[in-house]
Short mmCIF file of C-alpha atoms in Angstrom, two decimals:
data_model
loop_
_atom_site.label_atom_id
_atom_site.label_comp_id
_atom_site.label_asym_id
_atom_site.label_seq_id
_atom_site.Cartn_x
_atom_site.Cartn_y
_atom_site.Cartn_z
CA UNK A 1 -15.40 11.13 -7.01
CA UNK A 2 -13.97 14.56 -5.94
CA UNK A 3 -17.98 15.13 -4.25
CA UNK A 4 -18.44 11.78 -3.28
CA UNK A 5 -15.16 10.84 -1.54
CA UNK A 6 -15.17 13.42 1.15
CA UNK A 7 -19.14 13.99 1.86
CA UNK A 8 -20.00 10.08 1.93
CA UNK A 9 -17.03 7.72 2.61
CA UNK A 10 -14.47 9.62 4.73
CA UNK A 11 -17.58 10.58 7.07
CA UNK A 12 -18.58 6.45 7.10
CA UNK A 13 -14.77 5.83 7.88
CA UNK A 14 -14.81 8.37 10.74
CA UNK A 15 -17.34 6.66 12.34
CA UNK A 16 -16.14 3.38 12.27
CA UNK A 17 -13.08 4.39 13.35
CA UNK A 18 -14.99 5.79 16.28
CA UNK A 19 -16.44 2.97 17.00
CA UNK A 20 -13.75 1.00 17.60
CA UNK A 21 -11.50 3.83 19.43
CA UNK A 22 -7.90 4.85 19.00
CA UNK A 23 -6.55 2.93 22.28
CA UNK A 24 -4.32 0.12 21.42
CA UNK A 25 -4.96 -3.35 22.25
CA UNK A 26 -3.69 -4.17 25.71
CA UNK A 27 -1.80 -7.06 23.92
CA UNK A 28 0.52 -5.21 22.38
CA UNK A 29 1.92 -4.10 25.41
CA UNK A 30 1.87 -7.50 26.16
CA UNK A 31 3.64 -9.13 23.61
CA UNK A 32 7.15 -7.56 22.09
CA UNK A 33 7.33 -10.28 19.02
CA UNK A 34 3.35 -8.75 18.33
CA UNK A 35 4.02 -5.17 18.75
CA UNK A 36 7.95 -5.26 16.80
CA UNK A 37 5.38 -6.76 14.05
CA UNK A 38 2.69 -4.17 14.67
CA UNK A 39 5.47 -1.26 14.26
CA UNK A 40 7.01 -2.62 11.40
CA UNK A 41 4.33 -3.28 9.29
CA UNK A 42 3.18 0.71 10.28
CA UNK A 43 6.50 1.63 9.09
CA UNK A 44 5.97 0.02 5.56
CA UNK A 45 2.62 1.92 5.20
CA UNK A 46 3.87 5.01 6.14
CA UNK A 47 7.08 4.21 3.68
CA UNK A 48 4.62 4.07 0.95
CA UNK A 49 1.92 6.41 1.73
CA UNK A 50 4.74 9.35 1.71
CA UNK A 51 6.14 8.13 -1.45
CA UNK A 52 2.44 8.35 -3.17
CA UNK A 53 1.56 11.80 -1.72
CA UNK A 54 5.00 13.58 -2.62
CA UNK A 55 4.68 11.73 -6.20
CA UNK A 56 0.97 12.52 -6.51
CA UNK A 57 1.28 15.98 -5.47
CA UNK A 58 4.03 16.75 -7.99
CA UNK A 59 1.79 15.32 -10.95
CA UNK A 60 -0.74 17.50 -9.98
CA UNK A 61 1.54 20.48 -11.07
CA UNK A 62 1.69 18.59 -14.50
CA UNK A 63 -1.21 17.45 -15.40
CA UNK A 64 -1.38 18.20 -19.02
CA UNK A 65 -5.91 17.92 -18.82
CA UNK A 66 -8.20 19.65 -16.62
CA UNK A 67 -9.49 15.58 -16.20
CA UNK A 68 -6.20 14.68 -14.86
CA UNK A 69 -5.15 17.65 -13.33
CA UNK A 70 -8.97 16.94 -10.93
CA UNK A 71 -7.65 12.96 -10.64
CA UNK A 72 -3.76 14.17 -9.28
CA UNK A 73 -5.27 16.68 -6.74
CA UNK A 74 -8.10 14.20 -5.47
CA UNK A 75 -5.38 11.52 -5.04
CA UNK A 76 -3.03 14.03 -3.29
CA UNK A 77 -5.77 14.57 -1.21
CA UNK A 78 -6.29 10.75 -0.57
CA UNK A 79 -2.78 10.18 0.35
CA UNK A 80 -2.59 12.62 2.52
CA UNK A 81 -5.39 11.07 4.84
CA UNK A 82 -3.65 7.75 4.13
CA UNK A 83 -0.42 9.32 5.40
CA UNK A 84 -1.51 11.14 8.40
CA UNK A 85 -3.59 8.51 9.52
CA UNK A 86 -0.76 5.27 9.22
CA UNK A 87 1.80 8.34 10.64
CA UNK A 88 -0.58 8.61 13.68
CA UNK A 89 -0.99 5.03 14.47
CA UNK A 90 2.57 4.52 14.10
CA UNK A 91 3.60 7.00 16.67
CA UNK A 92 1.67 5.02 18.98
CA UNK A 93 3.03 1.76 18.24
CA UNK A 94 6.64 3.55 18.23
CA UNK A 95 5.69 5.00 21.95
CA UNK A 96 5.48 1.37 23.49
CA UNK A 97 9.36 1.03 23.47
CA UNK A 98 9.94 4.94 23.10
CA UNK A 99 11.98 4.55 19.73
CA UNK A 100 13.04 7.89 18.10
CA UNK A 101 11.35 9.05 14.82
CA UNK A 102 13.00 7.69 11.63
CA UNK A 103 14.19 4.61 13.19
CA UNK A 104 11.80 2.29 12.06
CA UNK A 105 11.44 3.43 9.07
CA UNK A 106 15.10 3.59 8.06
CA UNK A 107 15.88 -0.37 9.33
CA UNK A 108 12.98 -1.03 6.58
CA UNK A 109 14.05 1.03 3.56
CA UNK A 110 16.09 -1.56 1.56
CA UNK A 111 19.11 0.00 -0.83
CA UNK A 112 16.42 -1.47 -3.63
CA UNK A 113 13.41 0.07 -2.21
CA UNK A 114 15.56 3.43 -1.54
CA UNK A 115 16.61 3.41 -5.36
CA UNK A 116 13.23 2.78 -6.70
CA UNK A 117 11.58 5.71 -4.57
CA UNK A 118 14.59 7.92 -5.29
CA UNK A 119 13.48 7.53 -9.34
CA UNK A 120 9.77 7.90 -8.31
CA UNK A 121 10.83 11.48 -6.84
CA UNK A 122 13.08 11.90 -10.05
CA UNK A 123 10.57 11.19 -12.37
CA UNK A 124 7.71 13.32 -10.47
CA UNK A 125 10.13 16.56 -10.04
CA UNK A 126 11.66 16.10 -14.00
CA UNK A 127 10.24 14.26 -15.72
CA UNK A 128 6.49 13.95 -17.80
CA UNK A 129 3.21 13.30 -16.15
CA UNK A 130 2.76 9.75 -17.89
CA UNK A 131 6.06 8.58 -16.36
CA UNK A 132 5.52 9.83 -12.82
CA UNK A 133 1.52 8.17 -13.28
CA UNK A 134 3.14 4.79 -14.83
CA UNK A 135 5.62 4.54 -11.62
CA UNK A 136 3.43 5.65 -8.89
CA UNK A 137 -0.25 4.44 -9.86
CA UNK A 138 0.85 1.29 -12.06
CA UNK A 139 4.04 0.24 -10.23
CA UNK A 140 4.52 0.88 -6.84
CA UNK A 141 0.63 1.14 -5.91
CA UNK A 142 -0.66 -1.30 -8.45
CA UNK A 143 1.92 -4.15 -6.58
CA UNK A 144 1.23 -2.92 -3.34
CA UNK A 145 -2.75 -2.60 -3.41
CA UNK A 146 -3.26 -6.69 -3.71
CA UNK A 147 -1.64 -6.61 -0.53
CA UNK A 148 -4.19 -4.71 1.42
CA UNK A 149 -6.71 -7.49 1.80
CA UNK A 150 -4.19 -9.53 3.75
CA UNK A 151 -3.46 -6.97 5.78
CA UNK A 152 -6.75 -5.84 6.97
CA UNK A 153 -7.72 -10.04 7.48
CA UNK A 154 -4.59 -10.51 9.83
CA UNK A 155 -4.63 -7.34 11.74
CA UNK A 156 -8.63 -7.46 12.43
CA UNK A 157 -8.64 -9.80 15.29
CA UNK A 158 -5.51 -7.90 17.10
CA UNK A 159 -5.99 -4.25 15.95
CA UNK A 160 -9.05 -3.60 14.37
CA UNK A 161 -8.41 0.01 14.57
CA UNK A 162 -5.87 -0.45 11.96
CA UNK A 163 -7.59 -3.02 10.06
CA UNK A 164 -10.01 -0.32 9.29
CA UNK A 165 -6.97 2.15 8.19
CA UNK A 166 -5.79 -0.42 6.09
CA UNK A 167 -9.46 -0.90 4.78
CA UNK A 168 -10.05 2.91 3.86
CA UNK A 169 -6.76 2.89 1.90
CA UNK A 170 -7.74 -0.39 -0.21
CA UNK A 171 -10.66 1.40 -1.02
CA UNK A 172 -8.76 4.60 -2.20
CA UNK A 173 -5.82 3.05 -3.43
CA UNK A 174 -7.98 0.52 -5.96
CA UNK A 175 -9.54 3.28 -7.63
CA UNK A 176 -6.21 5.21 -7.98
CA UNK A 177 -4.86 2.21 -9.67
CA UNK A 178 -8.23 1.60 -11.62
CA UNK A 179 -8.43 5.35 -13.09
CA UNK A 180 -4.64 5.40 -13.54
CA UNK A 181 -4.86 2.31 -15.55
CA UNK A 182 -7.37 4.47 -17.87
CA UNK A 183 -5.74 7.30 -18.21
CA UNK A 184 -2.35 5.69 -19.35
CA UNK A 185 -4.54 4.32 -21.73
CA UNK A 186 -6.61 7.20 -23.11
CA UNK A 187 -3.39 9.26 -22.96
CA UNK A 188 -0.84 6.97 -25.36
CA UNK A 189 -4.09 6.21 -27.12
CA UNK A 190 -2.50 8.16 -30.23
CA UNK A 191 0.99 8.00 -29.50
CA UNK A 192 2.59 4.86 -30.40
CA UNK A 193 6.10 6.12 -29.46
CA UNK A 194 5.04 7.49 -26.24
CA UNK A 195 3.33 4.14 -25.43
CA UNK A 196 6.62 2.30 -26.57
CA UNK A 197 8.66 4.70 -24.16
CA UNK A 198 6.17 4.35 -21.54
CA UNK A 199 5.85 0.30 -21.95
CA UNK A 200 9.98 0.02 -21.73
CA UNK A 201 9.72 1.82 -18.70
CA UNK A 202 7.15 0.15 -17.46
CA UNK A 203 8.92 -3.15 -17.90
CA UNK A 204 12.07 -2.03 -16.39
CA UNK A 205 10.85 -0.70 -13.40
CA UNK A 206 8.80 -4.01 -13.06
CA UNK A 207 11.58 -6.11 -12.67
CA UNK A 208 13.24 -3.83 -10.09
CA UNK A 209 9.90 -3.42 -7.77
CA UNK A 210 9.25 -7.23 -8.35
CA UNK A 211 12.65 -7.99 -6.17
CA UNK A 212 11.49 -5.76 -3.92
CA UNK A 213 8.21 -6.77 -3.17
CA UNK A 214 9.40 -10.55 -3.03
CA UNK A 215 11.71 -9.44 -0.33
CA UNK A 216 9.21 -7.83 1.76
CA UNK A 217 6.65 -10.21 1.07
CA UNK A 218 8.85 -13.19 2.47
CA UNK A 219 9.90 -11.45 5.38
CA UNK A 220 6.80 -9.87 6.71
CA UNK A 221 4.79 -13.60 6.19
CA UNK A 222 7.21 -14.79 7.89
CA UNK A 223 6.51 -12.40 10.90
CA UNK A 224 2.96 -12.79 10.79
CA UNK A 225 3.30 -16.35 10.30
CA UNK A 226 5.56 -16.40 13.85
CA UNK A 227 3.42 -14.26 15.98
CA UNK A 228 0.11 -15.44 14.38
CA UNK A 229 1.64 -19.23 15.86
CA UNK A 230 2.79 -17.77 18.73
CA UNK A 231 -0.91 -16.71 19.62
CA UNK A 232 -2.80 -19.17 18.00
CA UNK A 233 -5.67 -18.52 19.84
CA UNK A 234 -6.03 -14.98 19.00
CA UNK A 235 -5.51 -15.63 14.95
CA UNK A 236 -7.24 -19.21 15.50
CA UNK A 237 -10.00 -17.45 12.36
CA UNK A 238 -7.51 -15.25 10.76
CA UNK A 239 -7.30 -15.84 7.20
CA UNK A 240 -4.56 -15.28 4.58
CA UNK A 241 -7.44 -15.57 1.62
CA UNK A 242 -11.54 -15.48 1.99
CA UNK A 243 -11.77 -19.46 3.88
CA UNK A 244 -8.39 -20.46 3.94
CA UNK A 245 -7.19 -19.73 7.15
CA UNK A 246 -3.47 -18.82 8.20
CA UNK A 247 -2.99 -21.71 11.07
CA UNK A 248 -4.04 -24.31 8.59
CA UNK A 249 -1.41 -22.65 5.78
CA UNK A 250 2.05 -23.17 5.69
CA UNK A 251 4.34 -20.53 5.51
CA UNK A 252 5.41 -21.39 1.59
CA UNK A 253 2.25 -21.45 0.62
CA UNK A 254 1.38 -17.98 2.25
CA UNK A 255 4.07 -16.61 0.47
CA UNK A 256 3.03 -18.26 -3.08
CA UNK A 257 -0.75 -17.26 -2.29
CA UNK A 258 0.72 -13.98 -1.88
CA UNK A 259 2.81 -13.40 -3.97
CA UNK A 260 0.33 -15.39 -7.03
CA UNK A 261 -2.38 -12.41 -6.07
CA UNK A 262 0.50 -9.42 -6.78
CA UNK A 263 1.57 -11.15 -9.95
CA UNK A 264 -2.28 -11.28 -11.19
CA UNK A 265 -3.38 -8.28 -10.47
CA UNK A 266 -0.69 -6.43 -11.91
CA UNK A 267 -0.57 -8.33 -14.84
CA UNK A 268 -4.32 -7.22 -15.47
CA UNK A 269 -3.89 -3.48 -14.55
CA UNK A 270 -1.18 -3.25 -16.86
CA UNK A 271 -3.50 -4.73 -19.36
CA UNK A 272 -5.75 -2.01 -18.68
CA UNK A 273 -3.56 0.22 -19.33
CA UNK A 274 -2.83 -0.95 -22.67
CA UNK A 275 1.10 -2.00 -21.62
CA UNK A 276 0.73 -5.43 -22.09
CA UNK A 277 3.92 -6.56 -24.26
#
């Protein structure tokens, strides 16, 4: 991974991001509904990408194994492209209408969302390496990964730049979620009370980041679902799942299709992490 990562697939990624070019799309100068979407949805990333390197690069301090102390600093690593890279983009989208840093961002960071990455920083600075791994890798990425699909499928015909961020991160993000998955598992493998401790948590903080995502994920479909109407022509291919297109899918069922992929995907990571009540 730690050879692989940077000599095969961040070179493949650099070119294709190349290709395409940084410049972004004349329409979203065009259209303010598009671009207020655009910026948002930048915002979130970058939200979440900062959350995941601060969290990953205070594990890496306590990784208790020389295997997980190599998995925390790769993922640092990973999220720090990630970050950068959304960061970037969304100084661009920011620039159309000249908004300040931190404005954005702050009109999207929820009291719920604010408490949840308040504990994640908690928990990484405090507390044990499971707990930071369980909230960070099986919680907060593990809902937000299933996402990434949609993402890349709406923004492709608009901003393929980003659609290719947005790619690159899927990539990363479902093998930090994979091999965080197994090492919660080989690590309570002969602990029951840890795993117990560790399960309670899990379940707990499950509930909280459920409410959160349900927000998010109603309001931003709803966004898309407005702008992608708005320019029908433009998102006339655009799907929300592989041949189910978003003009011929209401906005309830977006949301339920959505929301359905986040509950199932979880729901088997945290089976493979052995958390499974």
């Amino acid at each position: 991974w730690w050879h692989r990562v940077p000599h095969r697939q961040w070179p493949q990624q650099a070119d294709r991001l190349s290709a395409i070019g940084p410049a972004l799309p004349p329409l979203l100068h065009a259209s303010r509904p598009l671009s207020e979407v655009h910026r948002l949805d930048l915002a979130l990333f970058v939200v979440f990408e900062e959350v995941a390197l601060r969290v990953s690069g205070a594990l890496a301090r306590r990784a208790p194994t020389q295997g997980t102390l190599t998995f925390a600093a790769q993922q640092t690593i990973d999220e720090a492209q990630h970050y950068e890279s959304f960061l970037r983009r969304s100084d661009q989208s920011r620039a159309l209408v000249d908004l300040p840093p931190g404005q954005v961002e702050d009109a999207i960071l929820t009291p719920p969302l604010r408490r949840f990455i308040d504990h994640c920083y908690e928990v990484a600075d405090g507390g044990t390496f499971l707990e930071g791994l369980t909230l960070t890798n099986l919680l907060l990425e593990g809902m937000a990964y299933p996402l990434y699909a949609y993402e890349e499928r709406y923004w492709r015909p608009i901003d393929p730049h980003l659609a290719q961020l947005v790619r690159g991160a899927f990539v990363d993000e479902t093998r930090h979620v994979t091999y965080g998955a197994h090492l919660v598992r080989t690590l309570l493998a002969d602990d029951p009370a840890a795993r117990g401790r560790i399960a309670t948590l899990c379940q707990q903080a499950r509930l909280a980041l459920r409410e959160v995502f349900h927000y998010y994920v109603r309001v931003f479909v709803r966004l898309f679902d407005v702008v992608a109407r708005r320019h029908a022509d433009l998102f006339a291919d655009a799907e929300i799942a592989p041949g189910r297109r978003i003009a011929d899918t209401p906005y309830a069922d977006q949301v339920a299709l959505i929301q359905s992929s986040i509950d199932r995907e979880h729901a088997r990571l945290l089976d493979a992490a052995g958390l499974t009540p």
